[in-house]
Amino acid sequence: EHRWSPYEDNGGTCMGVAGEDYAVLVADTRMSQGYSIHTRDNSKVTKLTDKCIIASCGMKADAITLHRMLKARIVMYEHKHRRQPSVVAIAQMLSTVLYYKRFFPYYTFNVLVGLDDEGKGAVYHYDAIGSFERVPYTTSGSGSSLVMSVLDCQLQKLNQTVKTPDLDKPQVVELCKDVLSSVGERDIYTGD
């Protein structure tokens, strides 16, 4: 049975990793619908402030609208307080914006990353209606189940019998690139 839906999943995968004094956010650039690829050059990432960026997977139209809404609210915050909002403030703002639309939600699955007031990396994971959590690393989108197991193994060192040193920033960046490239081999909605 075929029904009309106001939502469309345009696919894609994004991931965020928090470090001691950095945060990494990686996302693919493919936008697809079903088995059709609309473009291979469409960023899911938007810079919100000097210390905060967001990536949204799901419906691209809703992601564009959400990012514009956040940028407008950040400008209002800057005019009122004469400074940029912190990552923690933006995290709460995003949750409020998503929850406000809970009865007809933005069909986006968001990862917000940045540096907090102490200079430490911060990664926040959201569902479509604003529930969020600060985590050391996360992933969202169509290939998230493939990404999370690798991040658990390489970053948390789960189920490893041999002690290995923690990864530094360049190694984390390379890991993120490799993981996303590997997901593109298995998930038709992720790539480029």
Coordinates of N, CA and C in Angstrom, one line a residue:
E1 N 0.8 -1.2 0.0 CA 0.0 0.0 0.0 C 0.9 1.2 0.0
H2 N 0.6 2.2 -0.8 CA 1.4 3.4 -1.0 C 0.6 4.6 -0.3
R3 N 1.3 5.3 0.6 CA 0.6 6.4 1.3 C 1.5 7.6 1.1
W4 N 0.9 8.8 1.2 CA 1.7 10.0 1.2 C 2.2 10.3 2.5
S5 N 3.4 10.8 2.6 CA 4.1 11.2 3.9 C 4.7 12.5 3.7
P6 N 4.6 13.4 4.7 CA 5.3 14.7 4.7 C 6.8 14.6 4.9
Y7 N 7.3 13.4 5.2 CA 8.7 13.2 5.5 C 9.4 12.3 4.5
E8 N 10.7 12.6 4.3 CA 11.5 11.8 3.4 C 12.9 11.7 4.0
D9 N 13.4 10.5 4.1 CA 14.7 10.3 4.6 C 15.7 10.4 3.5
N10 N 16.6 11.4 3.6 CA 17.6 11.6 2.5 C 18.9 11.0 2.9
G11 N 18.9 10.1 3.9 CA 20.1 9.3 4.2 C 21.3 10.1 4.7
G12 N 22.4 9.4 4.8 CA 23.6 10.0 5.3 C 24.0 9.5 6.7
T13 N 25.2 9.7 7.0 CA 25.8 9.3 8.3 C 26.7 10.4 8.8
C14 N 26.6 10.7 10.1 CA 27.6 11.7 10.7 C 28.0 11.1 12.0
M15 N 29.2 11.5 12.5 CA 29.8 11.1 13.7 C 30.5 12.1 14.4
G16 N 30.5 12.2 15.7 CA 31.3 13.1 16.5 C 32.1 12.5 17.6
V17 N 33.3 13.0 17.8 CA 34.2 12.4 18.9 C 34.7 13.6 19.7
A18 N 34.7 13.5 21.0 CA 35.2 14.5 21.9 C 36.5 14.1 22.4
G19 N 37.5 15.1 22.4 CA 38.8 14.8 22.9 C 39.0 15.7 24.1
E20 N 40.3 15.7 24.6 CA 40.6 16.5 25.8 C 40.5 18.0 25.5
D21 N 41.0 18.4 24.3 CA 40.9 19.8 24.0 C 40.5 20.0 22.5
Y22 N 39.7 19.1 22.0 CA 39.2 19.2 20.7 C 37.9 18.3 20.5
A23 N 37.2 18.6 19.4 CA 36.1 17.8 19.1 C 36.1 17.6 17.5
V24 N 35.8 16.4 17.1 CA 35.8 16.1 15.7 C 34.4 15.8 15.2
L25 N 33.9 16.3 14.1 CA 32.6 16.0 13.5 C 32.9 15.7 12.1
V26 N 32.4 14.5 11.7 CA 32.6 14.1 10.3 C 31.2 13.6 9.7
A27 N 30.9 14.0 8.5 CA 29.7 13.6 7.9 C 29.9 13.4 6.4
D28 N 29.1 12.5 5.8 CA 29.3 12.3 4.3 C 28.5 13.4 3.6
T29 N 28.6 13.4 2.3 CA 28.0 14.5 1.5 C 27.0 14.0 0.5
R30 N 26.5 12.7 0.6 CA 25.5 12.2 -0.3 C 24.1 12.5 0.1
M31 N 23.3 12.9 -0.8 CA 21.9 13.1 -0.6 C 21.1 12.2 -1.5
S32 N 20.3 11.3 -0.9 CA 19.6 10.3 -1.8 C 18.2 10.2 -1.4
Q33 N 17.4 9.6 -2.2 CA 16.0 9.3 -1.9 C 15.8 7.9 -2.5
G34 N 15.5 6.9 -1.7 CA 15.3 5.6 -2.2 C 16.6 5.1 -2.8
Y35 N 16.5 4.6 -4.0 CA 17.7 4.2 -4.7 C 18.3 5.2 -5.6
S36 N 17.8 6.4 -5.6 CA 18.4 7.5 -6.4 C 19.3 8.4 -5.6
I37 N 20.4 8.8 -6.2 CA 21.3 9.7 -5.6 C 21.1 11.1 -6.2
H38 N 20.6 12.1 -5.4 CA 20.3 13.4 -5.9 C 21.6 14.2 -6.1
T39 N 22.5 14.1 -5.2 CA 23.8 14.8 -5.3 C 24.8 14.1 -4.5
R40 N 26.1 14.3 -4.9 CA 27.2 13.8 -4.1 C 28.0 14.9 -3.4
D41 N 27.5 16.1 -3.4 CA 28.2 17.2 -2.9 C 27.2 18.1 -2.1
N42 N 26.7 17.5 -1.0 CA 25.7 18.2 -0.1 C 26.1 18.1 1.3
S43 N 26.7 19.1 1.9 CA 27.1 19.1 3.3 C 26.0 19.0 4.3
K44 N 26.2 18.1 5.3 CA 25.2 18.0 6.4 C 25.7 18.8 7.6
V45 N 26.8 19.5 7.5 CA 27.4 20.2 8.6 C 27.2 21.7 8.4
T46 N 26.9 22.4 9.6 CA 26.7 23.9 9.6 C 27.5 24.4 10.8
K47 N 28.3 25.4 10.5 CA 29.0 26.1 11.6 C 28.0 27.1 12.3
L48 N 27.8 26.9 13.6 CA 26.9 27.8 14.3 C 27.6 29.0 15.0
T49 N 28.8 28.7 15.7 CA 29.6 29.7 16.3 C 31.1 29.4 16.0
D50 N 31.9 30.1 16.6 CA 33.4 29.9 16.5 C 33.8 28.5 17.1
K51 N 33.0 28.1 18.1 CA 33.3 26.9 18.9 C 32.2 25.8 18.8
C52 N 31.3 25.9 17.9 CA 30.2 24.9 17.8 C 29.8 24.7 16.4
I53 N 29.6 23.4 16.0 CA 29.1 23.0 14.7 C 28.0 21.9 14.9
I54 N 27.2 21.8 13.9 CA 26.1 20.8 14.0 C 26.1 20.0 12.7
A55 N 25.7 18.7 12.8 CA 25.4 17.9 11.6 C 24.1 17.3 11.8
S56 N 23.3 17.2 10.7 CA 22.0 16.7 10.8 C 21.7 15.7 9.6
C57 N 21.4 14.5 10.0 CA 21.0 13.4 9.0 C 19.5 13.3 9.0
G58 N 18.9 12.8 8.0 CA 17.4 12.7 7.9 C 16.9 13.4 6.7
M59 N 15.9 14.2 6.9 CA 15.3 15.0 5.8 C 16.0 16.3 5.6
K60 N 16.5 16.5 4.4 CA 17.4 17.7 4.2 C 16.6 19.0 4.3
A61 N 15.4 19.0 3.9 CA 14.6 20.3 4.0 C 14.4 20.7 5.4
D62 N 14.1 19.7 6.3 CA 14.0 20.0 7.7 C 15.4 20.4 8.3
A63 N 16.4 19.8 7.9 CA 17.8 20.1 8.4 C 18.1 21.6 8.0
I64 N 17.8 22.0 6.8 CA 18.1 23.4 6.4 C 17.3 24.3 7.3
T65 N 16.0 24.0 7.4 CA 15.2 24.9 8.3 C 15.6 25.0 9.7
L66 N 16.0 23.8 10.3 CA 16.5 23.8 11.6 C 17.8 24.6 11.8
H67 N 18.7 24.4 10.9 CA 20.0 25.1 11.0 C 19.7 26.7 10.9
R68 N 18.8 27.1 10.0 CA 18.5 28.5 9.9 C 17.9 29.0 11.1
M69 N 17.0 28.2 11.7 CA 16.3 28.6 13.0 C 17.4 28.8 14.1
L70 N 18.3 27.8 14.2 CA 19.3 27.9 15.2 C 20.2 29.1 15.0
K71 N 20.6 29.4 13.8 CA 21.5 30.6 13.5 C 20.8 31.9 13.9
A72 N 19.5 32.0 13.6 CA 18.7 33.2 13.9 C 18.6 33.3 15.4
R73 N 18.4 32.2 16.1 CA 18.3 32.3 17.6 C 19.6 32.7 18.2
I74 N 20.7 32.2 17.6 CA 22.0 32.5 18.1 C 22.3 34.0 17.9
V75 N 21.9 34.6 16.8 CA 22.1 36.0 16.5 C 21.3 36.8 17.6
M76 N 20.1 36.4 17.9 CA 19.3 37.1 18.9 C 20.0 37.0 20.3
Y77 N 20.6 35.8 20.6 CA 21.3 35.7 21.8 C 22.5 36.6 21.9
E78 N 23.2 36.7 20.7 CA 24.4 37.6 20.7 C 24.0 39.1 20.9
H79 N 22.9 39.5 20.3 CA 22.4 40.9 20.5 C 22.0 41.2 21.9
K80 N 21.4 40.2 22.5 CA 21.0 40.4 23.9 C 22.1 40.3 24.9
H81 N 23.0 39.4 24.7 CA 24.1 39.1 25.8 C 25.5 39.7 25.4
R82 N 25.6 40.2 24.1 CA 26.8 40.7 23.6 C 28.0 39.7 23.7
R83 N 27.7 38.5 23.5 CA 28.7 37.4 23.3 C 28.1 36.2 22.7
Q84 N 28.9 35.3 22.2 CA 28.4 34.1 21.6 C 27.9 33.2 22.7
P85 N 26.9 32.4 22.4 CA 26.5 31.4 23.4 C 27.5 30.3 23.5
S86 N 27.6 29.7 24.7 CA 28.4 28.5 24.9 C 27.8 27.3 24.2
V87 N 28.6 26.3 24.1 CA 28.2 25.0 23.5 C 27.0 24.4 24.4
V88 N 27.2 24.5 25.7 CA 26.1 24.0 26.6 C 24.8 24.7 26.4
A89 N 24.9 26.1 26.2 CA 23.7 26.9 25.9 C 23.0 26.5 24.6
I90 N 23.9 26.3 23.6 CA 23.4 25.9 22.3 C 22.7 24.5 22.3
A91 N 23.3 23.6 23.1 CA 22.8 22.3 23.3 C 21.4 22.3 23.8
Q92 N 21.2 23.1 24.9 CA 19.9 23.3 25.5 C 18.9 24.0 24.5
M93 N 19.4 25.0 23.8 CA 18.6 25.7 22.8 C 18.1 24.7 21.7
L94 N 19.0 23.9 21.2 CA 18.6 22.9 20.2 C 17.5 22.0 20.7
S95 N 17.7 21.5 22.0 CA 16.7 20.6 22.6 C 15.3 21.3 22.7
T96 N 15.3 22.6 23.0 CA 14.1 23.3 23.2 C 13.4 23.5 21.8
V97 N 14.2 23.8 20.8 CA 13.6 24.0 19.4 C 13.0 22.7 18.9
L98 N 13.7 21.6 19.1 CA 13.2 20.3 18.7 C 11.9 19.9 19.5
Y99 N 11.9 20.1 20.8 CA 10.8 19.8 21.6 C 9.6 20.6 21.3
Y100 N 9.8 21.9 20.9 CA 8.7 22.8 20.5 C 7.9 22.2 19.3
K101 N 8.6 21.5 18.5 CA 8.0 20.9 17.3 C 7.7 19.4 17.4
R102 N 7.5 19.0 18.7 CA 7.3 17.6 18.9 C 6.1 16.9 18.3
F103 N 5.0 17.7 18.0 CA 3.8 17.1 17.4 C 3.9 17.0 15.9
F104 N 4.8 17.7 15.3 CA 5.1 17.6 13.9 C 6.6 17.9 13.7
P105 N 7.4 16.9 14.2 CA 8.8 17.2 14.4 C 9.7 17.4 13.2
Y106 N 10.8 18.1 13.4 CA 11.8 18.1 12.3 C 12.3 16.7 12.2
Y107 N 12.3 16.2 11.0 CA 12.8 14.8 10.8 C 14.3 14.8 10.6
T108 N 15.0 15.2 11.7 CA 16.4 15.3 11.6 C 17.0 14.6 12.9
F109 N 18.1 14.0 12.7 CA 18.8 13.3 13.8 C 20.2 14.0 13.9
N110 N 20.4 14.7 15.0 CA 21.5 15.7 15.1 C 22.6 15.3 16.0
V111 N 23.8 15.7 15.6 CA 25.0 15.6 16.4 C 25.6 17.0 16.5
L112 N 25.7 17.5 17.8 CA 26.2 18.9 18.0 C 27.6 18.7 18.7
V113 N 28.6 19.4 18.2 CA 30.0 19.3 18.8 C 30.6 20.7 19.0
G114 N 31.5 20.7 19.9 CA 32.2 22.0 20.1 C 33.1 21.9 21.3
L115 N 33.6 23.1 21.7 CA 34.4 23.2 22.9 C 33.7 23.9 24.0
D116 N 33.6 23.3 25.2 CA 32.9 23.9 26.3 C 33.7 25.1 26.9
D117 N 33.2 25.7 28.0 CA 33.8 26.8 28.6 C 35.2 26.5 29.2
E118 N 35.4 25.2 29.5 CA 36.7 24.8 30.0 C 37.7 24.4 28.9
G119 N 37.3 24.5 27.7 CA 38.1 24.1 26.5 C 38.2 22.6 26.2
K120 N 37.3 21.9 26.8 CA 37.2 20.4 26.5 C 36.2 20.2 25.4
G121 N 36.4 19.1 24.7 CA 35.5 18.7 23.6 C 34.2 18.2 24.2
A122 N 33.1 18.6 23.5 CA 31.8 18.3 23.9 C 31.0 17.7 22.7
V123 N 30.4 16.6 22.9 CA 29.6 16.0 21.8 C 28.2 15.7 22.4
Y124 N 27.1 16.1 21.7 CA 25.8 15.9 22.1 C 25.0 15.1 21.0
H125 N 24.2 14.2 21.5 CA 23.4 13.3 20.6 C 22.0 13.6 20.8
Y126 N 21.2 13.8 19.8 CA 19.8 14.1 19.9 C 18.9 13.1 19.1
D127 N 17.7 13.0 19.6 CA 16.6 12.3 18.8 C 15.8 13.4 18.2
A128 N 14.8 13.0 17.4 CA 14.0 14.0 16.6 C 13.2 14.9 17.5
I129 N 12.9 14.6 18.7 CA 12.0 15.5 19.5 C 12.8 16.1 20.7
G130 N 14.1 16.2 20.6 CA 14.8 17.0 21.6 C 15.5 16.3 22.7
S131 N 15.3 15.1 22.9 CA 16.0 14.4 24.0 C 17.4 14.3 23.7
F132 N 18.3 14.7 24.6 CA 19.7 14.8 24.3 C 20.6 14.3 25.4
E133 N 21.8 14.0 25.1 CA 22.8 13.5 26.1 C 24.2 13.9 25.6
R134 N 25.0 14.3 26.6 CA 26.4 14.6 26.3 C 27.2 13.3 26.4
V135 N 27.9 12.9 25.4 CA 28.6 11.7 25.3 C 30.0 11.9 24.8
P136 N 30.9 10.9 25.0 CA 32.3 11.0 24.5 C 32.4 10.9 23.0
Y137 N 31.4 10.1 22.4 CA 31.4 10.0 21.0 C 30.0 9.5 20.6
T138 N 29.6 9.8 19.4 CA 28.3 9.3 18.9 C 28.2 9.3 17.4
T139 N 27.1 8.7 16.9 CA 26.9 8.7 15.5 C 25.4 8.8 15.2
S140 N 25.0 9.2 14.0 CA 23.6 9.4 13.7 C 23.5 9.1 12.2
G141 N 22.3 8.7 11.8 CA 22.0 8.5 10.4 C 21.9 7.1 10.0
S142 N 21.9 6.8 8.7 CA 21.6 5.5 8.2 C 22.7 4.5 8.4
G143 N 23.9 4.9 8.5 CA 25.0 4.0 8.8 C 25.5 3.9 10.2
S144 N 24.7 4.5 11.1 CA 25.1 4.6 12.5 C 25.4 3.3 13.2
S145 N 24.7 2.3 12.9 CA 24.9 1.0 13.5 C 26.3 0.4 13.1
L146 N 26.7 0.7 11.9 CA 28.0 0.2 11.5 C 29.1 1.0 12.1
V147 N 28.9 2.3 12.4 CA 29.9 3.2 12.9 C 30.1 2.9 14.4
M148 N 29.1 2.8 15.1 CA 29.2 2.7 16.6 C 30.0 1.5 17.1
S149 N 29.9 0.4 16.5 CA 30.7 -0.7 16.9 C 32.2 -0.5 16.8
V150 N 32.6 0.2 15.7 CA 34.0 0.5 15.5 C 34.5 1.5 16.6
L151 N 33.7 2.6 16.8 CA 34.0 3.6 17.8 C 34.1 2.9 19.2
D152 N 33.2 2.0 19.5 CA 33.3 1.3 20.8 C 34.6 0.6 21.0
C153 N 35.0 -0.1 19.9 CA 36.3 -0.9 19.9 C 37.5 0.0 20.0
Q154 N 37.5 1.0 19.1 CA 38.8 1.8 19.0 C 38.9 3.0 20.0
L155 N 37.8 3.5 20.5 CA 37.9 4.6 21.5 C 37.7 4.2 22.9
Q156 N 36.7 3.4 23.2 CA 36.5 2.9 24.5 C 37.3 1.7 24.9
K157 N 37.9 1.0 23.9 CA 38.7 -0.2 24.1 C 37.9 -1.3 24.7
L158 N 36.7 -1.4 24.3 CA 35.8 -2.5 24.8 C 36.2 -3.8 24.2
N159 N 36.2 -4.8 25.0 CA 36.5 -6.2 24.6 C 37.9 -6.4 24.0
Q160 N 38.8 -5.6 24.5 CA 40.2 -5.7 24.0 C 41.0 -6.4 25.1
T161 N 41.8 -7.4 24.7 CA 42.6 -8.1 25.7 C 44.0 -7.5 25.8
V162 N 44.5 -6.8 24.8 CA 45.8 -6.2 24.8 C 45.7 -4.7 25.0
K163 N 46.4 -4.2 25.9 CA 46.3 -2.7 26.3 C 47.0 -1.9 25.1
T164 N 46.3 -1.0 24.6 CA 46.8 -0.1 23.5 C 46.7 1.4 24.0
P165 N 47.6 2.2 23.5 CA 47.5 3.6 23.9 C 46.3 4.3 23.3
D166 N 45.9 5.4 24.0 CA 44.8 6.2 23.6 C 45.2 6.9 22.3
L167 N 44.2 7.2 21.4 CA 44.5 7.9 20.2 C 44.6 9.4 20.4
D168 N 45.5 10.0 19.7 CA 45.7 11.4 19.7 C 44.8 12.1 18.6
K169 N 44.8 13.4 18.5 CA 43.9 14.1 17.6 C 44.0 13.6 16.2
P170 N 45.3 13.6 15.6 CA 45.4 13.2 14.2 C 44.9 11.8 14.0
Q171 N 45.1 10.9 14.9 CA 44.7 9.5 14.8 C 43.2 9.4 14.8
V172 N 42.5 10.2 15.7 CA 41.1 10.2 15.7 C 40.5 10.7 14.4
V173 N 41.1 11.8 13.8 CA 40.6 12.3 12.6 C 40.7 11.2 11.5
E174 N 41.9 10.5 11.4 CA 42.0 9.5 10.4 C 41.1 8.3 10.7
L175 N 40.9 8.0 11.9 CA 39.9 6.9 12.3 C 38.5 7.3 11.8
C176 N 38.1 8.5 12.0 CA 36.8 9.0 11.6 C 36.6 8.9 10.0
K177 N 37.7 9.3 9.3 CA 37.6 9.2 7.9 C 37.5 7.8 7.4
D178 N 38.3 6.9 8.0 CA 38.3 5.5 7.6 C 37.0 4.9 7.9
V179 N 36.4 5.2 9.1 CA 35.1 4.6 9.4 C 34.0 5.0 8.4
L180 N 34.0 6.3 8.1 CA 33.0 6.8 7.2 C 33.2 6.2 5.8
S181 N 34.4 6.1 5.4 CA 34.7 5.5 4.1 C 34.2 4.0 4.1
S182 N 34.5 3.3 5.2 CA 34.1 1.9 5.2 C 32.5 1.8 5.3
V183 N 31.9 2.7 5.9 CA 30.4 2.6 6.0 C 29.8 2.8 4.6
G184 N 30.5 3.7 3.8 CA 30.0 3.9 2.4 C 30.1 2.7 1.5
E185 N 30.9 1.7 1.9 CA 30.9 0.4 1.2 C 29.8 -0.5 1.5
R186 N 29.1 -0.3 2.7 CA 28.0 -1.2 3.1 C 26.7 -0.5 3.1
D187 N 26.6 0.8 3.2 CA 25.3 1.5 3.3 C 25.1 2.3 2.0
I188 N 24.1 2.0 1.3 CA 23.9 2.7 0.0 C 23.5 4.2 0.2
Y189 N 23.1 4.6 1.4 CA 22.7 6.0 1.6 C 23.8 6.9 2.1
T190 N 25.0 6.3 2.3 CA 26.1 7.0 2.8 C 27.2 6.9 1.8
G191 N 27.9 8.0 1.6 CA 29.1 8.0 0.7 C 29.5 9.4 0.2
D192 N 30.5 9.4 -0.6 CA 31.0 10.6 -1.2 C 31.6 11.5 -0.2

